[in-house]
Short mmCIF file of C-alpha atoms in Angstrom, two decimals:
data_model
loop_
_atom_site.label_atom_id
_atom_site.label_comp_id
_atom_site.label_asym_id
_atom_site.label_seq_id
_atom_site.Cartn_x
_atom_site.Cartn_y
_atom_site.Cartn_z
CA MET A 1 207.98 13.77 99.09
CA MET A 2 207.34 11.99 102.26
CA THR A 3 204.11 13.39 104.10
CA GLY A 4 203.22 10.95 106.45
CA GLY A 5 199.33 11.29 107.65
CA CYS A 6 198.64 14.46 105.63
CA PRO A 7 200.05 14.09 102.00
CA GLY A 8 199.89 16.75 99.49
CA VAL A 9 198.06 19.21 102.69
CA CYS A 10 199.59 22.93 102.33
CA LEU A 11 199.77 24.30 105.96
CA ALA A 12 200.09 27.87 105.47
CA SER A 13 197.87 28.75 107.88
CA VAL A 14 199.88 27.58 110.92
CA ASP A 15 200.50 30.50 112.83
CA LYS A 16 204.38 31.32 113.28
CA GLU A 17 204.10 30.99 116.99
CA VAL A 18 203.25 27.15 116.53
CA ILE A 19 206.35 27.10 114.47
CA ALA A 20 208.36 28.46 116.36
CA ASN A 21 206.95 26.38 119.45
CA LEU A 22 207.69 22.86 117.33
CA HIS A 23 211.45 24.29 116.62
CA ALA A 24 212.06 25.05 120.21
CA ALA A 25 210.48 21.72 121.32
CA LEU A 26 213.10 20.18 118.92
CA SER A 27 215.94 22.37 120.28
CA ARG A 28 215.13 20.73 123.77
CA LEU A 29 215.13 17.28 122.73
CA CYS A 30 218.09 17.98 120.47
CA VAL A 31 219.84 18.98 124.19
CA GLU A 32 218.76 15.61 125.64
CA ILE A 33 220.03 13.57 122.90
CA LYS A 34 223.42 14.85 122.68
CA SER A 35 223.63 14.38 126.32
CA MET A 36 223.34 10.52 125.78
CA SER A 37 226.49 8.52 126.18
CA GLY A 38 227.66 6.50 123.38
CA ASP A 39 226.34 2.89 125.25
CA VAL A 40 222.69 4.18 126.12
CA ASP A 41 219.90 1.39 126.40
CA PRO A 42 217.39 2.25 124.12
CA LEU A 43 215.24 0.20 125.96
CA ASP A 44 215.74 2.50 128.69
CA GLU A 45 212.34 3.99 129.68
CA SER A 46 213.41 7.63 129.53
CA VAL A 47 215.42 7.15 126.78
CA SER A 48 212.69 5.28 124.94
CA LEU A 49 210.50 8.33 125.65
CA CYS A 50 212.74 10.90 124.51
CA LEU A 51 213.48 9.03 120.93
CA LYS A 52 209.53 8.82 120.45
CA LEU A 53 209.41 12.43 121.23
CA THR A 54 212.15 12.83 118.76
CA ALA A 55 210.24 10.80 116.25
CA GLU A 56 206.97 12.55 116.78
CA CYS A 57 208.21 15.74 116.85
CA PHE A 58 210.21 15.42 113.13
CA ARG A 59 206.78 14.22 112.09
CA ALA A 60 205.50 17.62 112.48
CA HIS A 61 207.95 19.24 111.51
CA ARG A 62 207.99 17.21 108.35
CA ASN A 63 204.04 17.11 107.66
CA ALA A 64 204.32 21.30 108.03
CA CYS A 65 206.78 21.34 105.23
CA VAL A 66 204.54 19.43 102.66
CA GLN A 67 204.29 22.01 99.45
CA CYS A 68 204.57 24.92 102.09
CA THR A 69 207.03 27.64 101.23
CA PRO A 70 206.58 29.68 104.00
CA ASN A 71 206.56 26.84 106.38
CA GLN A 72 209.75 25.92 105.05
CA CYS A 73 211.24 29.35 105.19
CA SER A 74 210.24 29.62 108.86
CA LEU A 75 211.89 26.51 110.11
CA ARG A 76 214.93 27.38 107.74
CA ASN A 77 214.99 30.58 109.48
CA LEU A 78 214.66 29.33 113.05
CA GLY A 79 217.86 26.89 112.53
CA SER A 80 215.58 23.55 112.14
CA ILE A 81 217.74 22.22 109.48
CA LYS A 82 221.12 22.94 111.65
CA VAL A 83 219.24 21.12 114.84
CA SER A 84 217.77 18.45 112.92
CA PHE A 85 221.38 17.44 111.55
CA GLU A 86 222.87 17.46 115.27
CA ILE A 87 219.91 15.26 116.14
CA LEU A 88 220.70 12.81 113.44
CA ASP A 89 224.59 12.91 113.70
CA LYS A 90 224.21 11.57 117.42
CA LEU A 91 221.10 9.18 116.79
CA LEU A 92 223.80 7.58 114.19
CA THR A 93 225.94 6.60 117.14
CA LEU A 94 223.23 5.06 118.71
CA THR A 95 222.33 2.68 116.11
CA SER A 96 224.30 -0.20 117.05
CA GLY A 97 221.54 -1.58 119.51
CA GLY A 98 219.36 -2.25 116.06
CA SER A 99 216.34 -0.39 118.26
CA ASN A 100 213.52 0.21 116.39
CA VAL A 101 212.83 3.52 118.16
CA VAL A 102 216.33 4.79 117.17
CA TYR A 103 215.73 3.70 113.43
CA ASP A 104 212.07 5.76 113.62
CA ALA A 105 213.60 9.10 114.91
CA ILE A 106 216.28 8.52 112.16
CA ARG A 107 213.16 7.76 109.47
CA CYS A 108 211.55 10.55 110.30
CA GLY A 109 214.33 13.50 110.51
CA ILE A 110 215.20 12.49 107.22
CA GLN A 111 212.10 12.98 105.73
CA PHE A 112 211.74 16.08 107.34
CA LEU A 113 215.09 17.12 105.46
CA GLY A 114 213.52 15.69 102.00
CA ASN A 115 210.38 17.80 102.31
CA ILE A 116 211.93 20.94 103.41
CA ALA A 117 214.04 20.68 100.43
CA VAL A 118 211.72 20.25 98.18
CA GLY A 119 211.00 23.16 95.88
CA ASN A 120 213.19 25.52 97.96
CA GLN A 121 216.87 26.33 96.98
CA LEU A 122 218.25 28.01 99.92
CA CYS A 123 217.22 24.68 102.17
CA LYS A 124 218.42 22.27 99.28
CA ASP A 125 221.65 24.76 99.58
CA ASP A 126 221.75 24.29 103.41
CA ILE A 127 221.31 20.74 103.89
CA TRP A 128 224.38 20.18 101.36
CA LYS A 129 226.28 22.42 103.38
CA LEU A 130 225.76 20.81 106.66
CA GLY A 131 225.30 17.08 105.75
CA PHE A 132 227.27 16.50 102.81
CA PRO A 133 229.49 14.02 102.57
CA HIS A 134 230.48 12.86 106.29
CA ILE A 135 226.62 12.66 107.47
CA PHE A 136 225.13 11.53 104.37
CA TRP A 137 227.79 8.77 104.33
CA ASN A 138 226.92 7.46 107.37
CA MET A 139 222.91 7.45 106.87
CA LEU A 140 223.97 5.61 103.43
CA GLU A 141 225.47 3.04 105.40
CA LEU A 142 222.76 2.50 107.86
CA PRO A 143 221.67 -1.61 108.02
CA ASP A 144 218.04 0.15 107.61
CA GLU A 145 217.00 -0.07 103.87
CA LYS A 146 213.96 2.63 104.45
CA ALA A 147 216.47 5.05 105.70
CA VAL A 148 218.92 4.37 103.19
CA SER A 149 216.19 4.94 100.79
CA TYR A 150 214.77 8.21 102.33
CA THR A 151 218.60 9.34 102.47
CA CYS A 152 218.91 8.76 98.67
CA MET A 153 215.80 10.83 98.09
CA VAL A 154 217.18 13.85 100.00
CA LEU A 155 220.36 13.48 97.68
CA HIS A 156 218.11 13.48 94.50
CA THR A 157 216.48 16.42 95.39
CA CYS A 158 219.20 18.57 96.12
CA LEU A 159 221.59 17.29 93.63
CA ASP A 160 222.00 20.05 90.47
CA ASP A 161 224.50 20.27 87.68
CA HIS A 162 226.62 22.60 89.92
CA LYS A 163 226.74 20.20 92.72
CA THR A 164 226.94 16.66 90.68
CA GLU A 165 230.45 18.40 88.86
CA LYS A 166 231.79 19.11 92.32
CA LEU A 167 231.62 15.40 93.46
CA ALA A 168 234.24 14.54 91.36
CA GLN A 169 236.68 17.10 93.18
CA ASP A 170 236.49 15.76 96.30
CA ALA A 171 237.78 12.24 97.49
CA GLN A 172 235.03 11.97 100.41
CA GLN A 173 232.31 13.33 97.65
CA LEU A 174 233.28 10.90 95.19
CA LYS A 175 232.91 8.13 97.93
CA VAL A 176 229.85 8.90 98.65
CA SER A 177 228.77 8.83 95.05
CA LEU A 178 230.59 5.29 94.41
CA LYS A 179 228.41 4.21 97.57
CA ILE A 180 225.31 5.28 95.47
CA MET A 181 226.47 3.39 92.86
CA ASP A 182 226.87 0.14 94.88
CA LEU A 183 223.38 0.86 96.31
CA CYS A 184 222.06 0.22 92.61
CA LYS A 185 223.15 -3.41 92.74
CA THR A 186 222.83 -3.89 96.29
CA LEU A 187 219.47 -2.54 96.90
CA PRO A 188 217.90 -2.62 93.50
CA ASP A 189 214.64 -2.10 94.82
CA VAL A 190 215.46 1.76 96.14
CA ASP A 191 214.58 3.60 92.96
CA TRP A 192 216.18 6.87 93.95
CA THR A 193 219.53 5.26 93.63
CA VAL A 194 218.58 4.70 90.03
CA LEU A 195 217.26 8.31 89.57
CA ILE A 196 220.40 9.72 91.21
CA ALA A 197 223.06 7.98 88.69
CA THR A 198 220.51 7.99 85.35
CA GLN A 199 219.63 11.87 86.22
CA HIS A 200 222.65 13.59 87.72
CA PHE A 201 225.65 11.06 87.16
CA LEU A 202 225.19 9.95 83.60
CA LYS A 203 225.05 13.91 82.47
CA SER A 204 228.74 14.09 84.04
CA THR A 205 231.30 13.07 82.36
CA GLU A 206 233.71 14.28 84.38
CA ILE A 207 231.96 12.44 87.62
CA ILE A 208 231.70 9.24 85.73
CA SER A 209 235.35 9.00 84.50
CA LYS A 210 236.34 9.55 88.01
CA MET A 211 233.78 6.83 89.47
CA PHE A 212 235.11 4.14 86.73
CA THR A 213 238.62 4.63 87.60
CA GLU A 214 237.80 4.11 91.26
CA MET A 215 235.57 1.16 90.60
CA THR A 216 235.96 -2.79 90.47
CA ASN A 217 235.14 -4.43 87.65
CA GLU A 218 231.95 -5.50 89.19
CA GLU A 219 230.84 -1.92 90.11
CA ARG A 220 231.73 -1.13 86.37
CA LEU A 221 229.32 -4.10 84.63
CA THR A 222 226.37 -2.18 87.16
CA LEU A 223 227.12 1.57 86.09
CA LEU A 224 227.79 -0.25 82.38
CA GLU A 225 224.17 -1.82 82.50
CA LEU A 226 222.88 1.55 83.67
CA ILE A 227 224.29 3.35 80.67
CA LEU A 228 222.98 0.58 78.27
CA ALA A 229 219.61 0.62 79.54
CA HIS A 230 219.24 4.61 78.96
CA LEU A 231 221.19 4.91 75.31
CA GLY A 232 217.81 5.24 73.93
CA VAL A 233 216.06 7.51 76.89
CA GLY A 234 215.34 10.93 75.79
CA GLU A 235 214.88 10.78 72.42
CA GLU A 236 212.83 14.30 72.28
CA GLU A 237 214.73 15.58 75.00
CA LYS A 238 218.37 17.10 74.51
CA ASP A 239 219.10 17.28 78.16
CA SER A 240 218.35 13.74 79.09
CA LEU A 241 220.88 12.21 76.69
CA ILE A 242 224.01 10.41 77.52
CA PRO A 243 226.73 13.55 76.34
CA LEU A 244 229.16 12.69 73.62
CA SER A 245 232.02 13.55 75.99
CA LEU A 246 230.92 10.22 78.10
CA ALA A 247 230.58 8.09 74.90
CA GLU A 248 234.54 9.19 73.78
CA PHE A 249 235.64 8.66 77.14
CA LEU A 250 233.99 4.73 77.16
CA ALA A 251 235.72 4.28 73.63
CA SER A 252 239.02 5.96 75.25
CA PHE A 253 238.86 3.29 77.71
CA PHE A 254 237.92 0.28 75.45
CA THR A 255 240.99 1.16 73.09
CA ASP A 256 243.35 1.45 76.20
CA ARG A 257 242.28 -1.80 77.88
CA CYS A 258 240.57 -4.36 75.43
CA ARG A 259 244.21 -5.73 73.72
CA ALA A 260 245.47 -6.18 77.52
CA VAL A 261 242.25 -8.05 79.26
CA LEU A 262 241.65 -10.01 76.37
CA THR A 263 245.04 -11.87 76.07
CA LEU A 264 245.33 -12.02 79.89
CA THR A 265 247.27 -15.59 80.54
CA SER A 266 245.33 -15.86 84.03
CA GLN A 267 242.40 -17.97 84.53
CA SER A 268 241.32 -15.73 87.53
CA SER A 269 237.87 -14.23 88.25
CA ALA A 270 239.19 -11.47 88.37
CA ASP A 271 240.43 -11.19 84.73
CA ASP A 272 237.01 -13.14 83.83
CA GLN A 273 235.44 -9.81 85.19
CA ALA A 274 237.60 -7.57 83.35
CA ALA A 275 236.86 -9.57 80.41
CA VAL A 276 233.31 -9.18 80.63
CA VAL A 277 233.63 -5.55 81.27
CA ILE A 278 235.34 -5.05 78.01
CA ILE A 279 232.31 -7.14 76.53
CA ARG A 280 229.98 -4.97 77.72
CA LEU A 281 231.65 -1.70 76.73
CA LEU A 282 231.81 -3.24 73.09
CA ASP A 283 227.86 -3.60 73.27
CA ILE A 284 227.58 -0.22 74.32
CA LEU A 285 229.76 1.11 71.60
CA CYS A 286 228.12 -0.51 68.93
CA GLU A 287 224.55 0.89 70.07
CA MET A 288 226.04 3.99 70.43
CA THR A 289 228.20 4.09 66.92
CA SER A 290 223.98 2.72 65.35
CA ASP A 291 222.72 6.32 66.27
CA ARG A 292 224.98 8.68 64.14
CA LYS A 293 222.89 11.56 64.91
CA LYS A 294 224.00 11.58 68.27
CA PHE A 295 227.10 10.13 68.41
CA MET A 296 228.96 10.06 64.90
CA ALA A 297 231.75 11.85 66.25
CA LEU A 298 232.78 8.25 67.47
CA GLN A 299 233.77 7.37 63.62
CA ASP A 300 236.41 9.75 64.08
CA HIS A 301 237.91 8.84 67.54
CA PRO A 302 241.35 7.93 67.41
CA ASP A 303 242.36 4.29 67.24
CA LEU A 304 238.89 3.13 68.02
CA LEU A 305 238.63 1.54 64.55
CA SER A 306 242.40 0.05 64.85
CA SER A 307 241.62 -1.44 68.26
CA THR A 308 238.57 -3.20 67.32
CA VAL A 309 240.36 -4.73 63.72
CA ALA A 310 243.23 -5.68 65.54
CA GLN A 311 241.86 -8.23 67.98
CA ASP A 312 242.24 -11.55 67.40
CA PHE A 313 238.36 -11.76 67.65
CA SER A 314 238.36 -14.67 70.35
CA LEU A 315 238.71 -14.48 73.86
CA LYS A 316 240.61 -18.04 74.05
CA ARG A 317 243.71 -17.69 76.23
CA PRO A 318 247.05 -19.27 75.23
CA GLY A 319 247.31 -22.83 76.34
CA ASP A 320 243.64 -23.16 76.95
CA GLU A 321 242.52 -25.12 73.73
CA ASP A 322 238.87 -26.10 75.76
CA ALA A 323 238.16 -22.67 75.91
CA GLN A 324 235.23 -20.79 74.40
CA PRO A 325 235.21 -17.09 73.11
CA ALA A 326 232.73 -14.83 74.44
CA LEU A 327 228.90 -15.42 73.42
CA SER A 328 228.53 -12.55 70.25
CA PHE A 329 231.71 -11.05 71.12
CA LYS A 330 233.21 -11.33 67.40
CA ALA A 331 229.86 -10.67 66.30
CA HIS A 332 230.14 -7.22 68.01
CA LEU A 333 233.41 -6.58 66.93
CA ILE A 334 232.50 -6.94 63.13
CA ARG A 335 229.38 -5.09 63.94
CA LEU A 336 231.50 -2.18 65.07
CA ILE A 337 233.46 -2.11 62.42
CA GLY A 338 230.58 -2.18 60.16
CA ASN A 339 229.23 1.06 62.00
CA LEU A 340 232.50 2.93 62.18
CA CYS A 341 232.94 2.66 58.49
CA TYR A 342 229.11 3.88 57.44
CA GLY A 343 229.52 6.38 54.98
CA HIS A 344 233.25 7.46 56.28
CA SER A 345 235.78 7.05 53.64
CA VAL A 346 239.02 7.51 56.22
CA ASN A 347 237.59 4.31 58.11
CA GLN A 348 236.76 2.44 54.97
CA ASP A 349 240.53 2.89 53.78
CA LYS A 350 242.12 2.11 57.40
CA VAL A 351 240.64 -1.27 57.22
CA ARG A 352 241.49 -2.07 53.80
CA GLU A 353 245.04 -0.81 55.12
CA LEU A 354 244.71 -2.99 58.22
CA ASP A 355 243.70 -6.00 56.28
CA GLY A 356 240.41 -5.99 57.86
CA ILE A 357 238.43 -6.85 54.97
CA ALA A 358 239.91 -10.63 54.46
CA LEU A 359 239.04 -10.58 58.33
CA ILE A 360 235.36 -9.71 57.69
CA LEU A 361 234.95 -12.38 55.11
CA ASP A 362 236.85 -14.85 57.12
CA ASN A 363 233.41 -14.81 59.53
CA CYS A 364 231.04 -15.16 57.33
CA SER A 365 230.14 -18.71 58.11
CA ILE A 366 227.83 -19.90 60.93
CA ASP A 367 229.30 -19.80 64.30
CA SER A 368 227.11 -20.97 67.32
CA ASN A 369 228.53 -18.89 69.38
CA ASN A 370 228.22 -15.49 67.73
CA PRO A 371 224.43 -15.62 66.64
CA PHE A 372 224.03 -13.59 63.27
CA ILE A 373 227.47 -13.37 62.84
CA SER A 374 227.22 -13.62 59.15
CA GLN A 375 224.61 -11.21 58.60
CA TRP A 376 226.84 -8.50 60.49
CA ALA A 377 229.81 -9.55 58.17
CA VAL A 378 227.59 -8.60 55.14
CA PHE A 379 226.47 -5.51 56.60
CA ALA A 380 230.03 -4.81 57.29
CA ILE A 381 231.32 -5.71 53.90
CA ARG A 382 228.73 -3.42 52.47
CA ASN A 383 229.56 -0.32 54.60
CA VAL A 384 233.46 -1.01 53.47
CA LEU A 385 232.95 -1.26 49.98
CA GLU A 386 230.25 1.80 49.49
CA HIS A 387 231.27 4.21 47.06
CA ASN A 388 234.86 3.05 47.45
CA PRO A 389 236.55 1.97 44.51
CA GLU A 390 239.86 1.09 46.10
CA ASN A 391 238.01 -1.61 48.39
CA GLN A 392 236.10 -2.37 45.56
CA LYS A 393 238.79 -3.46 43.35
CA LEU A 394 240.37 -5.48 46.27
CA ILE A 395 237.26 -7.98 46.44
CA GLN A 396 236.89 -8.08 42.95
CA GLU A 397 240.62 -9.34 42.45
CA LEU A 398 239.31 -12.17 45.28
CA ARG A 399 239.91 -15.65 43.46
CA SER A 400 237.84 -18.74 44.98
CA GLN A 401 240.13 -21.44 46.85
CA GLY A 402 237.54 -24.20 47.18
CA VAL A 403 235.05 -24.91 49.84
CA GLY A 404 236.16 -23.80 53.41
CA ASP A 405 235.49 -25.98 56.78
CA ASP A 406 232.12 -26.66 56.95
CA THR A 407 232.28 -29.13 60.04
CA MET A 408 229.75 -27.09 61.97
CA LEU A 409 227.40 -27.43 58.90
CA ARG A 410 227.85 -31.30 58.56
CA GLU A 411 227.31 -31.24 62.53
CA MET A 412 223.68 -29.80 61.41
CA GLY A 413 223.11 -32.24 59.05
CA PHE A 414 224.09 -30.33 55.89
CA ARG A 415 227.25 -30.21 53.52
CA VAL A 416 228.34 -27.90 50.80
CA GLU A 417 228.68 -28.49 47.29
CA GLU A 418 230.56 -26.43 44.76
CA ARG A 419 229.45 -26.43 41.13
CA ASP A 420 230.36 -24.21 38.12
CA GLY A 421 231.47 -21.73 40.38
CA SER A 422 228.67 -21.70 42.60
CA LEU A 423 228.32 -22.93 46.30
CA LEU A 424 224.90 -25.33 46.75
CA LEU A 425 223.90 -26.53 50.20
CA ARG A 426 222.90 -29.83 50.54
CA PRO A 427 221.55 -32.32 52.86
CA LEU A 428 223.96 -35.24 54.07
CA LYS A 429 221.15 -38.08 54.00
CA LYS A 430 221.11 -37.30 49.96
CA ASP A 431 225.29 -38.45 49.92
CA PRO A 432 225.51 -41.16 47.56
#
């Protein structure tokens, strides 16, 4: 809540006549402000006085609504919410001059809307009906961080599951949602944007899927970072968990896009960002499939395992021999394969049928671009072989073909020596 000079005070004792006079004053100011021309000079004395009175009137409204349902209802019944939006709509056309007195009135007006909405569903619904999406969009576009922050506070207060679901059904409403996600990146200190994204958007697969389709790759990364940061949130509270349906949507996006993105021949920054989106998606899928209690259905997701095994395990593009694979990309692919095969015989068999076992074994070596890849490979092999006689038989039939490429080990000062069927690690300085 935005409480001004009287935080936490309930003004229930205010006489209804006083409330009526307060509303009447705001209504008269509304008439004066609406009569102003678009090129009004905020430095004009009469204009400045009107704007200052409007700000003070909004402050009185704001403070009267603090934790006080009777005052909220009285002001609502008088029509103060409607008058406030009429004033704000006009003030938004007077901000080009950047006058502090204009922004002061706008901030106080938005704060009033925030305070009258708290704990009052009827006020929330009125605010939503009168201001969303167009006026809220214009307020979010203001070059004033405080006004934008207060606007996000009002949106967060008014949003509920029903309103969130409807955001995906209209282009203009979706536009506001995308703007809020953009503010998560451009104004990281505005906590209300993150609260809206995490407490409302992430619970709705429909809104996330619609936004994800409309977003640029840079915007997608912002959203994916929020998802990754909140995967472990709400261990005891079911309502705060990211829904399985959202996890399934992300898995589908990964399977649809990963092969095309990771074999791009272009060297453009847009292609690089597209690849980074897939890499971040891979990180998220690894985290999700590590928690089988919440996301075990991902093990049965069509084509997720096949798409993962089918990768060439490199982000190198054709004709670019100097390009380096993305850090940990191969390791995370192997980790995902291991997760999908844990206690899942169908996926274990699928890995064998796709020649995935040899692929995993080929990546048991040290790789500076993929920390812990050998450990993830051992983990994956363990999960692929567990209680699966066919896969175990395939491993038993493998034959040693000598020492593989130990170039990286030699660069680290070691060499591999084969002796009596075993491999020994030796320092190079002991060579004869």
